[in-house]
Coordinates of C-alpha atoms in Angstrom, one line a residue:
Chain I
X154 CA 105.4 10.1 69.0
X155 CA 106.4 12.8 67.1
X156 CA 108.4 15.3 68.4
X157 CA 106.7 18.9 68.2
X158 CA 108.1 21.5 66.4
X159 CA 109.9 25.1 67.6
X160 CA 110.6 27.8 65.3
X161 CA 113.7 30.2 66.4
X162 CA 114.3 33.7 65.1
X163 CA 117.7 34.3 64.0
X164 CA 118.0 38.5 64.6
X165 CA 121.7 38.3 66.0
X166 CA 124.5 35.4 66.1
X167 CA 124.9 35.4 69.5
X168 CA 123.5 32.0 71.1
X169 CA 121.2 30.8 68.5
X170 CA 122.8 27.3 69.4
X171 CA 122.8 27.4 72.8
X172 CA 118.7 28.0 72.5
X173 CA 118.0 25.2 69.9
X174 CA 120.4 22.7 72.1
X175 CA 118.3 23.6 75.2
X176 CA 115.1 22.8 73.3
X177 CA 116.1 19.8 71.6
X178 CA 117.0 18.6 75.3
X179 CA 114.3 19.4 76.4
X180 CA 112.5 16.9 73.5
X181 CA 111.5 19.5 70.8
X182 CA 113.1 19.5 66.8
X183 CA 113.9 22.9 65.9
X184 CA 114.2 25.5 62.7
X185 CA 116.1 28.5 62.3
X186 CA 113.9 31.3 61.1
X187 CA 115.5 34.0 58.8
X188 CA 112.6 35.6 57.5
X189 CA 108.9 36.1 57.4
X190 CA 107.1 32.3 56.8
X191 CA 104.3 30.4 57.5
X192 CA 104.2 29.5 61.1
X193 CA 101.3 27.1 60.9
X194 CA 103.4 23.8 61.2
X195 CA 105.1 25.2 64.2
X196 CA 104.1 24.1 67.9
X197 CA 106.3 26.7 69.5
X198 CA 108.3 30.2 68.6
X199 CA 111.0 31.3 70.3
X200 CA 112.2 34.9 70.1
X201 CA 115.7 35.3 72.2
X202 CA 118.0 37.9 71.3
X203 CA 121.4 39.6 72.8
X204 CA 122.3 43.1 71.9
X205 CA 120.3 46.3 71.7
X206 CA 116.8 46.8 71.2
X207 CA 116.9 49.1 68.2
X208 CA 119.1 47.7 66.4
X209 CA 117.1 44.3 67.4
X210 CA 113.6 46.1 65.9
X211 CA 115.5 47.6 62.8
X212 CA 116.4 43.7 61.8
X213 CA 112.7 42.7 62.7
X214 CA 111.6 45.3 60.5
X215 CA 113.6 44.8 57.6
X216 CA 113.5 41.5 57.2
X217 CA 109.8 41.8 57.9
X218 CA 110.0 39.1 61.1
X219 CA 108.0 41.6 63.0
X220 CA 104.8 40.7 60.8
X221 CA 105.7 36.8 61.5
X222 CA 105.8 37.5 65.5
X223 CA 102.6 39.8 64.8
X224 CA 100.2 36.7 63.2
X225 CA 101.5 34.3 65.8
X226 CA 100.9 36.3 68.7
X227 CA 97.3 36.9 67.2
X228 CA 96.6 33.2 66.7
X229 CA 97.3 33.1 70.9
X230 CA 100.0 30.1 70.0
X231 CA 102.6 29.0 72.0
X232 CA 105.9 32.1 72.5
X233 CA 108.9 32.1 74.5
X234 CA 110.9 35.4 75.0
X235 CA 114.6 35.0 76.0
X236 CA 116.0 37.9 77.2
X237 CA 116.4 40.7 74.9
X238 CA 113.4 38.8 73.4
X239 CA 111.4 39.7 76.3
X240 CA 112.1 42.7 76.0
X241 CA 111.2 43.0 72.8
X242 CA 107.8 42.2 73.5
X243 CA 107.5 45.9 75.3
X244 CA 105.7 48.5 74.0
X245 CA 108.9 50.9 73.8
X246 CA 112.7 51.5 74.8
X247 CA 114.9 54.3 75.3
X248 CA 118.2 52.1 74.7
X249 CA 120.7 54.7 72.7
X250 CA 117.5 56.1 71.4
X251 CA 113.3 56.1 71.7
X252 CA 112.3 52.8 69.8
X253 CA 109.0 51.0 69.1
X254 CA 109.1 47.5 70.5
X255 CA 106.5 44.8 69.5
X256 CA 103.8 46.1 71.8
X257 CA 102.6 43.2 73.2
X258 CA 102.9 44.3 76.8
X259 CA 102.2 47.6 78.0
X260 CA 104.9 49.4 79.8
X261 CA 108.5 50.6 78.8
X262 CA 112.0 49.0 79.2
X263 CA 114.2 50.9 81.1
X264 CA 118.3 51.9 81.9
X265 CA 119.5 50.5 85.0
X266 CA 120.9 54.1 85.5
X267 CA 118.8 55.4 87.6
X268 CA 118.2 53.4 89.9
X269 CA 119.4 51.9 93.3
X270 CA 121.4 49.5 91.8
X271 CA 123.9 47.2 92.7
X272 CA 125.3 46.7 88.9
X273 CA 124.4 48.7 85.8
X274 CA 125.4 46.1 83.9
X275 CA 124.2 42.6 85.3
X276 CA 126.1 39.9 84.4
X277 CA 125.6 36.3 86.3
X278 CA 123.7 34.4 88.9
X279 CA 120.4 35.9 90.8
X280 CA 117.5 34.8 92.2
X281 CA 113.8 34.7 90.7
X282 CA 111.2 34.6 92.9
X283 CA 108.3 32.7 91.3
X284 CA 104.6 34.0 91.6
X285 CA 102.7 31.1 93.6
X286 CA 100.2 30.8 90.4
X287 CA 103.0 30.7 87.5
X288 CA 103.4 27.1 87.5
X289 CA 100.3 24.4 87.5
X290 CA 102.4 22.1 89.9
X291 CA 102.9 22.4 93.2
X292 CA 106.3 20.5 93.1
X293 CA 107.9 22.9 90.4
X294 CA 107.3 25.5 92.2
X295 CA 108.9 24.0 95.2
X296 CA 111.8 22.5 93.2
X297 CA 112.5 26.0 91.2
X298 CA 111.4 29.2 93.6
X299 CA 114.3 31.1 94.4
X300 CA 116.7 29.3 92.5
X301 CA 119.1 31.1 90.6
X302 CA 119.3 31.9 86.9
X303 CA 121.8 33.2 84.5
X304 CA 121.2 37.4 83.6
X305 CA 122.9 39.2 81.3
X306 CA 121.1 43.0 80.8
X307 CA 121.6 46.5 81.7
X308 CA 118.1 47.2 80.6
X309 CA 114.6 46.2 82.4
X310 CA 111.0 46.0 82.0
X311 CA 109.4 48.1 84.2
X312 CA 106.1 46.4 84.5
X313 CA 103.1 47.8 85.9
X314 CA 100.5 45.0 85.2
X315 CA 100.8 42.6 88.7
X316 CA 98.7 40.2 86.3
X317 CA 101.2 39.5 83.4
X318 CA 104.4 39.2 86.8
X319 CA 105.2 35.6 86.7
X320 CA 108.4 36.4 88.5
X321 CA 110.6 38.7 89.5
X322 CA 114.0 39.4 90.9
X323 CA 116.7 42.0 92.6
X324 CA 119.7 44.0 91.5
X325 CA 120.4 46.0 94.3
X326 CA 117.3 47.4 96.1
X327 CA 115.5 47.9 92.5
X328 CA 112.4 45.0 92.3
X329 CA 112.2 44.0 88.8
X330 CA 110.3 42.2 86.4
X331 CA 112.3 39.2 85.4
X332 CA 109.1 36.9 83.8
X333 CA 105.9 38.2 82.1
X334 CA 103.0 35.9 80.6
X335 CA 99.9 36.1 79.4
X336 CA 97.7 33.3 77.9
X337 CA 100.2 31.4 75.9
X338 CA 103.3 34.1 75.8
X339 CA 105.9 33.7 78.4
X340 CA 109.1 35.5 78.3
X341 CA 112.1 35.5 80.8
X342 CA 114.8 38.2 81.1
X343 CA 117.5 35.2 82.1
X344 CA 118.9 32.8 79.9
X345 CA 116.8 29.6 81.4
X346 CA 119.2 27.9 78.2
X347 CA 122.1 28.8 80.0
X348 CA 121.1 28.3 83.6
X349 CA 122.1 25.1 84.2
X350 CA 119.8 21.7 85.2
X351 CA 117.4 24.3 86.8
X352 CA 117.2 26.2 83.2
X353 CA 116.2 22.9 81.5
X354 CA 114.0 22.3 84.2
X355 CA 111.9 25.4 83.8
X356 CA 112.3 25.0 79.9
X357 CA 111.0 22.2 79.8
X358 CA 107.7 23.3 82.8
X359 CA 106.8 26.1 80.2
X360 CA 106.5 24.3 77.3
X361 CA 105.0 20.7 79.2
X362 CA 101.3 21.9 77.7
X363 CA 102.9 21.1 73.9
X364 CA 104.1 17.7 74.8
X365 CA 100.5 16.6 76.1
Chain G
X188 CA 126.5 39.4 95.3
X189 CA 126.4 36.0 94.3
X190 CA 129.8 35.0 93.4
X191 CA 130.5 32.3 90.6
X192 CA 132.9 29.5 90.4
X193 CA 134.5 28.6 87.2
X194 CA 136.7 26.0 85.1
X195 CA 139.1 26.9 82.7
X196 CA 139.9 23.3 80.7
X197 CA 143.2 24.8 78.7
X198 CA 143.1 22.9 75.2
X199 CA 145.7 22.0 72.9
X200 CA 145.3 19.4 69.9
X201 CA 141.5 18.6 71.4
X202 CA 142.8 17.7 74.5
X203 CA 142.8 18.7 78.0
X204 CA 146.0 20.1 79.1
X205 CA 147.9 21.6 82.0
X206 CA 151.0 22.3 83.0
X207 CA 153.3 24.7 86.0
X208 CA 153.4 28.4 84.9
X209 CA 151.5 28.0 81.5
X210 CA 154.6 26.0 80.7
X211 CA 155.3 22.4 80.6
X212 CA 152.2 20.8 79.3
X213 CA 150.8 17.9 80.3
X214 CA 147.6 16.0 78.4
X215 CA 145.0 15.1 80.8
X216 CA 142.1 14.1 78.8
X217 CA 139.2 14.9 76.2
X218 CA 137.7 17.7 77.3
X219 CA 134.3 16.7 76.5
X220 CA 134.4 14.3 79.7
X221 CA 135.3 17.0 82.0
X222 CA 132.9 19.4 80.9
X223 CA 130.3 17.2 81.4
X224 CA 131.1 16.4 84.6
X225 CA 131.5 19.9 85.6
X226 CA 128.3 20.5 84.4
X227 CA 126.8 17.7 86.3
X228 CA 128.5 19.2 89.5
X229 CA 127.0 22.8 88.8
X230 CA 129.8 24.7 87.6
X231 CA 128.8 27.9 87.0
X232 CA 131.0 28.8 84.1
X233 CA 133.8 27.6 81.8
X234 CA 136.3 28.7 79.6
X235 CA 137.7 26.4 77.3
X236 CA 141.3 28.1 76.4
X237 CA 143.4 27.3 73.1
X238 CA 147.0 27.4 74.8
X239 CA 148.9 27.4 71.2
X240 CA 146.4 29.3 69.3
X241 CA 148.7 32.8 69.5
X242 CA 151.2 31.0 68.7
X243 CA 150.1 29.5 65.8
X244 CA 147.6 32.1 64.9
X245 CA 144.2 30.5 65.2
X246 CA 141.6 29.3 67.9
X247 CA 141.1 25.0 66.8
X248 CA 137.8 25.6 69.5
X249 CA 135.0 26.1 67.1
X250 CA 134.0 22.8 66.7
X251 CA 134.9 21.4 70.6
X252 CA 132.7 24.2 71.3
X253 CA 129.7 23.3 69.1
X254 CA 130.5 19.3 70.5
X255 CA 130.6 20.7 74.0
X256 CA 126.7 22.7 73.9
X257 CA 124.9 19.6 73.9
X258 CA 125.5 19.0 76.9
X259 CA 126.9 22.0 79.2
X260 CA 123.7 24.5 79.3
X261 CA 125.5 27.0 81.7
X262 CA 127.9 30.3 79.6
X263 CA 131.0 29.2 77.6
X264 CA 133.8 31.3 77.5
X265 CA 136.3 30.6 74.6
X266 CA 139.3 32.1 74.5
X267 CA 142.9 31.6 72.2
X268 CA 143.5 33.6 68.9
X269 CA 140.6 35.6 68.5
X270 CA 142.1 38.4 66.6
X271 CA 139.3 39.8 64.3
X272 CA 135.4 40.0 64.0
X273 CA 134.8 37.0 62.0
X274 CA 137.1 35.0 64.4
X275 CA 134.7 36.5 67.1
X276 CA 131.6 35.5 64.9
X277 CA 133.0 31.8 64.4
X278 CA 133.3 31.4 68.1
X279 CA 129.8 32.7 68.9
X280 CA 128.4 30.7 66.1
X281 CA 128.9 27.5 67.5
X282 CA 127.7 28.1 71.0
X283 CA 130.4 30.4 73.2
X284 CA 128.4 32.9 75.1
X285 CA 131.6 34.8 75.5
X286 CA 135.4 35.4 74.0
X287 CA 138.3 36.4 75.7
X288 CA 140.8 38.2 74.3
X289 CA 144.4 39.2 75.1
X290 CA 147.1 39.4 72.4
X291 CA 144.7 40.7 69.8
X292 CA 144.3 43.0 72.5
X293 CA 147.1 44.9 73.1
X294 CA 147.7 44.8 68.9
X295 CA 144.6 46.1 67.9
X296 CA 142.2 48.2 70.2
X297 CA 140.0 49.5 67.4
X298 CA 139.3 45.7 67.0
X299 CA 137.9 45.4 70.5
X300 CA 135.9 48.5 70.3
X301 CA 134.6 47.2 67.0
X302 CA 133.6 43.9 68.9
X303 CA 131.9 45.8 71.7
X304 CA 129.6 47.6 69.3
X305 CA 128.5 44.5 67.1
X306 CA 128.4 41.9 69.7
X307 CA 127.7 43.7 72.8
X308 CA 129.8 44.4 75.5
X309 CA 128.8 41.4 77.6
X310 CA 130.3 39.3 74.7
X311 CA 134.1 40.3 74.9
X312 CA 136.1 40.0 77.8
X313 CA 139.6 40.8 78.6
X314 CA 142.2 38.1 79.6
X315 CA 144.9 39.2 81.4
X316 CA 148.3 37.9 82.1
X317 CA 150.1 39.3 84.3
X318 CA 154.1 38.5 85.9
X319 CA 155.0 40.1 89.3
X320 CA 158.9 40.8 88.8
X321 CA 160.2 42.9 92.1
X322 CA 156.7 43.7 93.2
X323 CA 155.9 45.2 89.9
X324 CA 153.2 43.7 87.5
X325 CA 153.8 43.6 84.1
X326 CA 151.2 42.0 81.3
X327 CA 152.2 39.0 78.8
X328 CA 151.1 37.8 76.2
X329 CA 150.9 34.7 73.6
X330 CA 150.2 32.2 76.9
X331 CA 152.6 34.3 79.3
X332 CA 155.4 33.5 76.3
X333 CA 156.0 37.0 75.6
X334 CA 156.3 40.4 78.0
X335 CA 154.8 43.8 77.1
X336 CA 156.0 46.9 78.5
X337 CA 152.7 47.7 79.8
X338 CA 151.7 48.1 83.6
X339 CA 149.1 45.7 84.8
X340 CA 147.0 48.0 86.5
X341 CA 147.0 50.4 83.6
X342 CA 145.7 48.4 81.4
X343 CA 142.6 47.3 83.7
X344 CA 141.7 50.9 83.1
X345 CA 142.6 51.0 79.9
X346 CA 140.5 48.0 79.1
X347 CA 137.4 49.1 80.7
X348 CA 137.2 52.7 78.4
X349 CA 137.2 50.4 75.3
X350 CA 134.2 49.1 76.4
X351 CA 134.3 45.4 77.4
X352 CA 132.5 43.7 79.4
X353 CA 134.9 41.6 81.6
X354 CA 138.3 41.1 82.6
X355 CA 139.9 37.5 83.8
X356 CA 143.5 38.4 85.4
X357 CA 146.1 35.4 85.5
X358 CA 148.5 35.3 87.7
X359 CA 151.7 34.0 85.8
X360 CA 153.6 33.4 89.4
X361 CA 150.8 31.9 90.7
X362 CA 149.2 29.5 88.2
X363 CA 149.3 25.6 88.3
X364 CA 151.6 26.1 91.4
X365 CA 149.1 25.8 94.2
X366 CA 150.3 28.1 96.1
X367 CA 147.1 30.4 96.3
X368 CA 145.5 33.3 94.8
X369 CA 147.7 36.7 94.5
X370 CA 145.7 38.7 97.0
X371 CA 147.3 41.8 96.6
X372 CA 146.8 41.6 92.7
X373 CA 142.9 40.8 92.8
X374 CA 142.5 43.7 95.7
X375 CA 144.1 46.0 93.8
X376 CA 142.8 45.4 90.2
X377 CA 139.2 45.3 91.7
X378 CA 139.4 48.4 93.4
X379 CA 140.6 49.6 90.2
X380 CA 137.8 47.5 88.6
X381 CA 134.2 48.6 87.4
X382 CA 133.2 45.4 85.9
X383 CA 132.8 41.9 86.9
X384 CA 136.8 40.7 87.5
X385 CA 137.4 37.2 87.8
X386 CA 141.0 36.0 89.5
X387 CA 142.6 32.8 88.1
X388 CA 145.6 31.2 89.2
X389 CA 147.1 29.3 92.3
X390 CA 144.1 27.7 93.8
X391 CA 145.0 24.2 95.3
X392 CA 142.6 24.0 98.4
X393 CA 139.2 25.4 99.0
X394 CA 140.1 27.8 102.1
X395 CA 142.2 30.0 98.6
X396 CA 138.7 30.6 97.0
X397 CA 137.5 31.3 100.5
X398 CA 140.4 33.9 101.2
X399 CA 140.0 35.8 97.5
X400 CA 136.4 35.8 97.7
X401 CA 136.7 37.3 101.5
X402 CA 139.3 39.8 101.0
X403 CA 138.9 41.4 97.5
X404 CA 135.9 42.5 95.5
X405 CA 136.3 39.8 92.8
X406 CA 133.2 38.3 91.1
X407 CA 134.4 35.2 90.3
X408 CA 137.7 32.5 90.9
X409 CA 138.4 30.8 88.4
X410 CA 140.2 26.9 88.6
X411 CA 141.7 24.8 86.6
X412 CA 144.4 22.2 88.2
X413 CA 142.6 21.1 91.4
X414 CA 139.1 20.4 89.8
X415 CA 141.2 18.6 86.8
X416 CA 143.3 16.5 88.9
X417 CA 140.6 15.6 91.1
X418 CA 138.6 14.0 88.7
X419 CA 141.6 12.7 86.6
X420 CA 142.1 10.9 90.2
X421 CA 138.2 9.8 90.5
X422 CA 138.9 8.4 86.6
X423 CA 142.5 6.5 87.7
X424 CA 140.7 5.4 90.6
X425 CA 138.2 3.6 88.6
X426 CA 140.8 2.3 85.6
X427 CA 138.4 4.5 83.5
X428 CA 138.5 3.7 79.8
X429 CA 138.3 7.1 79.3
X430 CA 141.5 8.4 80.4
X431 CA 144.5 9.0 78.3
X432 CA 147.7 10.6 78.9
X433 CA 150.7 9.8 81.5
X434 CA 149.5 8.8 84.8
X435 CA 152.0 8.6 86.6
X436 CA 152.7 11.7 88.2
X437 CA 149.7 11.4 90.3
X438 CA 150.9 8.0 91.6
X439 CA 154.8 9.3 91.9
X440 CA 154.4 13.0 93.5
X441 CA 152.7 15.0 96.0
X442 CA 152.5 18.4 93.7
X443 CA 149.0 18.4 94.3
X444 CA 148.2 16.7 97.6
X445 CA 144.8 18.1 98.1
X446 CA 142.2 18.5 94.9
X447 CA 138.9 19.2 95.1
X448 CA 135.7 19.1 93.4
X449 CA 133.3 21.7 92.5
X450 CA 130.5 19.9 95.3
X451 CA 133.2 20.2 98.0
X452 CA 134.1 23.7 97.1
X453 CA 130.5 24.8 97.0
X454 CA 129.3 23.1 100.6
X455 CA 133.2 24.8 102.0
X456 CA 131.9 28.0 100.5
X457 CA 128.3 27.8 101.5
X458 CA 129.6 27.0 105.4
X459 CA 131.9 29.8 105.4
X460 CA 128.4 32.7 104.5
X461 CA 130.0 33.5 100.7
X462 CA 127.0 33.7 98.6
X463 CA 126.9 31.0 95.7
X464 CA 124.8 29.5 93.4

């Protein structure tokens, strides 16, 4: 069989390889994506993403990305969000200053400041507590819920819609958001590339409907 | 708080390396076994660590690390030599999640602040040595080769206004002796400490993690000899083809009676309440 196809958008260095590793473990081929293409032979795209949001949409702008991640998203095909790339996803930021985001999902990302944290600046293990209906299998649900996965942020989405919450998580007393989806879009604020045999495991439970 | 347990594999020449006091080095292996098998065992972290980098001024890790991300999917820390962005760059590239810096450090701070605001702060981290001489703690650098006049505990503050997102502190005294971690060091820095601080050096038996997670505020402990040795043991034990180096020092001495593996350490932790993955 051949193996499908995932499509990666490069907007910063920082672990482009760790996220086309993951995938290729997880049985896909992969392509880096620099700038605005023809997404038609891809069976997945993948938006992940470290640093800040408005430098983040800048990049998207100029190199014109943004209309790429528009068409797919229309075409209801198969996205991942990592992190920053979830975030992305968000109607608007205030990180350093009031930016745009993709628009996707309603609702704004939001400081850790003010709010009954534990850190402002999250970086390691927590848990994520799946919603019963995020997974089709029983088992995976079982195997993964309340497992732990790798965070790095100091930023949040602060969703209102229960029916896009596929999971969520703690820092401190603050509930957050920590995995959205809708129809074929799902997007994690954790690294599931860098969260160890539980990571793969999820990656590869996402993106099981490709393989079929 | 969930705290997290991680390897350091120092690296010299591609191999795995380790030695008494960052000094006397010994080869242990290729560090692609061990990573794997940490990562098999649920390490939650590691830091590969160019000893001789400094000292010959450049980091030999970007391809080990590039080897090494096909098969360990949990955060890479590479440290050694960094001294300017594209060094920083390199390492990213090919798969670290994180650098560590120290030398580069103490010579340049605009280069760190520069690093903060292009990669993030979450991306550079802080290694520090540090030598307790007549209860005072002075920092080192160049793989605790060379002393700088600067107080320990001022440079944890120091650190954290340029921005960065983590500190590691070594205890020079302490590391590859077994004797335990520097209590009074880790409670001090992290009080001192508003980032994640991860303590490194001197762990030879579970019950040390135990006592510095217990007693100080750190967020992580960091190992390098006893989770080494213990597999280096597991591979001698089974005349693994694999193994390369001197042996005999495991057969000849008891400097490291007890080793232990990342499974033990996490059931000992988990039966003693401390929060782990």
């Amino acid at each position: 069989m051949k193996k499908p196809l995932a499509g990666i958008i490069n907007i910063s260095i920082n672990n482009i390889l760790s996220i086309k590793r993951a995938l290729e473990f997880v049985g896909f081929n992969t392509i880096i994506i620099n700038e605005d293409q023809n997404t038609n032979k891809l069976d997945l795209l993948v938006l992940p993403g470290v640093g800040a949001f408005n430098e983040a949409m800048k990049t998207l702008n100029d190199t014109n990305l943004i209309k790429t991640i528009d068409k797919y998203l229309n075409n209801n095909k198969n996205f991942l969000g990592i992190c920053l790339g979830m975030q992305l996803l968000f109607k608007e930021s205030n990180e350093f200053t009031k930016t745009n985001g993709i628009g996707f999902f309603e609702d704004k990302i939001e400081s850790f400041e003010n709010y009954p944290v534990y850190k402002k600046t999250f970086i390691g293990w927590n848990k994520v507590k799946f919603k019963a209906n995020f997974f089709d299998d029983k088992d995976q649900l079982n195997l993964l819920q309340n497992k732990k996965f790798y965070f790095v942020h100091s930023f949040f989405a602060n969703c209102k819609n229960e029916k896009i919450i596929g999971g969520n998580s703690f820092n401190g007393k603050l509930n957050f958001t920590s995995i959205v989806k809708k129809n074929k879009v799902t997007a994690f604020q954790f690294h599931p590339e860098k969260s160890g045999k539980n990571g793969l495991s999820l990656l590869n439970s996402v993106t099981k409907n490709i393989f079929l | 708080m969930i705290k997290r347990i991680i390897a350091r594999l120092d690296i010299k020449n591609n191999f795995l390396v380790k030695g008494m006091h960052l000094e006397g080095l010994r080869i242990l292996g290729y560090p692609e076994l061990f990573s794997k098998k940490y990562f098999d065992e649920n390490i939650d972290e590691i830091i590969f660590q160019d000893v001789v980098a400094s000292l010959y001024k450049r980091n030999q890790l970007s391809s080990l690390t590039n080897k090494i991300s096909n098969h360990v999917f949990v955060p890479i820390i590479v440290g050694g030599g960094i001294r300017n962005i594209g060094d920083v760059k390199e390492i990213l590239i090919n798969g670290a999640d994180r650098v560590s810096i120290n030398t580069a450090a103490i010579h340049d701070k605009n280069f760190i602040k520069d690093a903060v605001k292009i990669f993030g702060s979450s991306t550079i981290c802080i290694n520090i040595e540090t030598l307790k001489i007549d209860n005072s703690y002075k920092i080192y650098t160049d793989s605790g080769r060379t002393e700088v006049n600067i107080n320990t505990f001022d440079w944890i503050k120091e650190v954290q206004d340029l921005g960065v997102g983590e500190i590691i502190i070594t205890s020079i005294n302490n590391e590859g002796t077994g004797k335990g971690f520097d209590i009074n060091l880790y409670e001090k820095a992290s009080k001192l400490s508003n980032i994640p601080l991860l303590a490194h050096g001197g762990a030879k038996k579970p019950e040390d993690v135990y006592e510095v997670f217990s007693k100080t505020n750190v967020d992580g402990a960091v190992v390098a000899s006893a989770f080494h040795f213990n597999y280096y043991k597991e591979l001698l034990d089974k005349k693994d083809i694999h193994l390369t180096g001197s042996t005999n020092f495991l057969k000849n001495n008891n400097n490291h009676p007890i080793l232990f593996g990342i499974k033990n350490l996490k059931e000992y932790l988990k039966s003693k309440k401390i929060e782990i993955r």
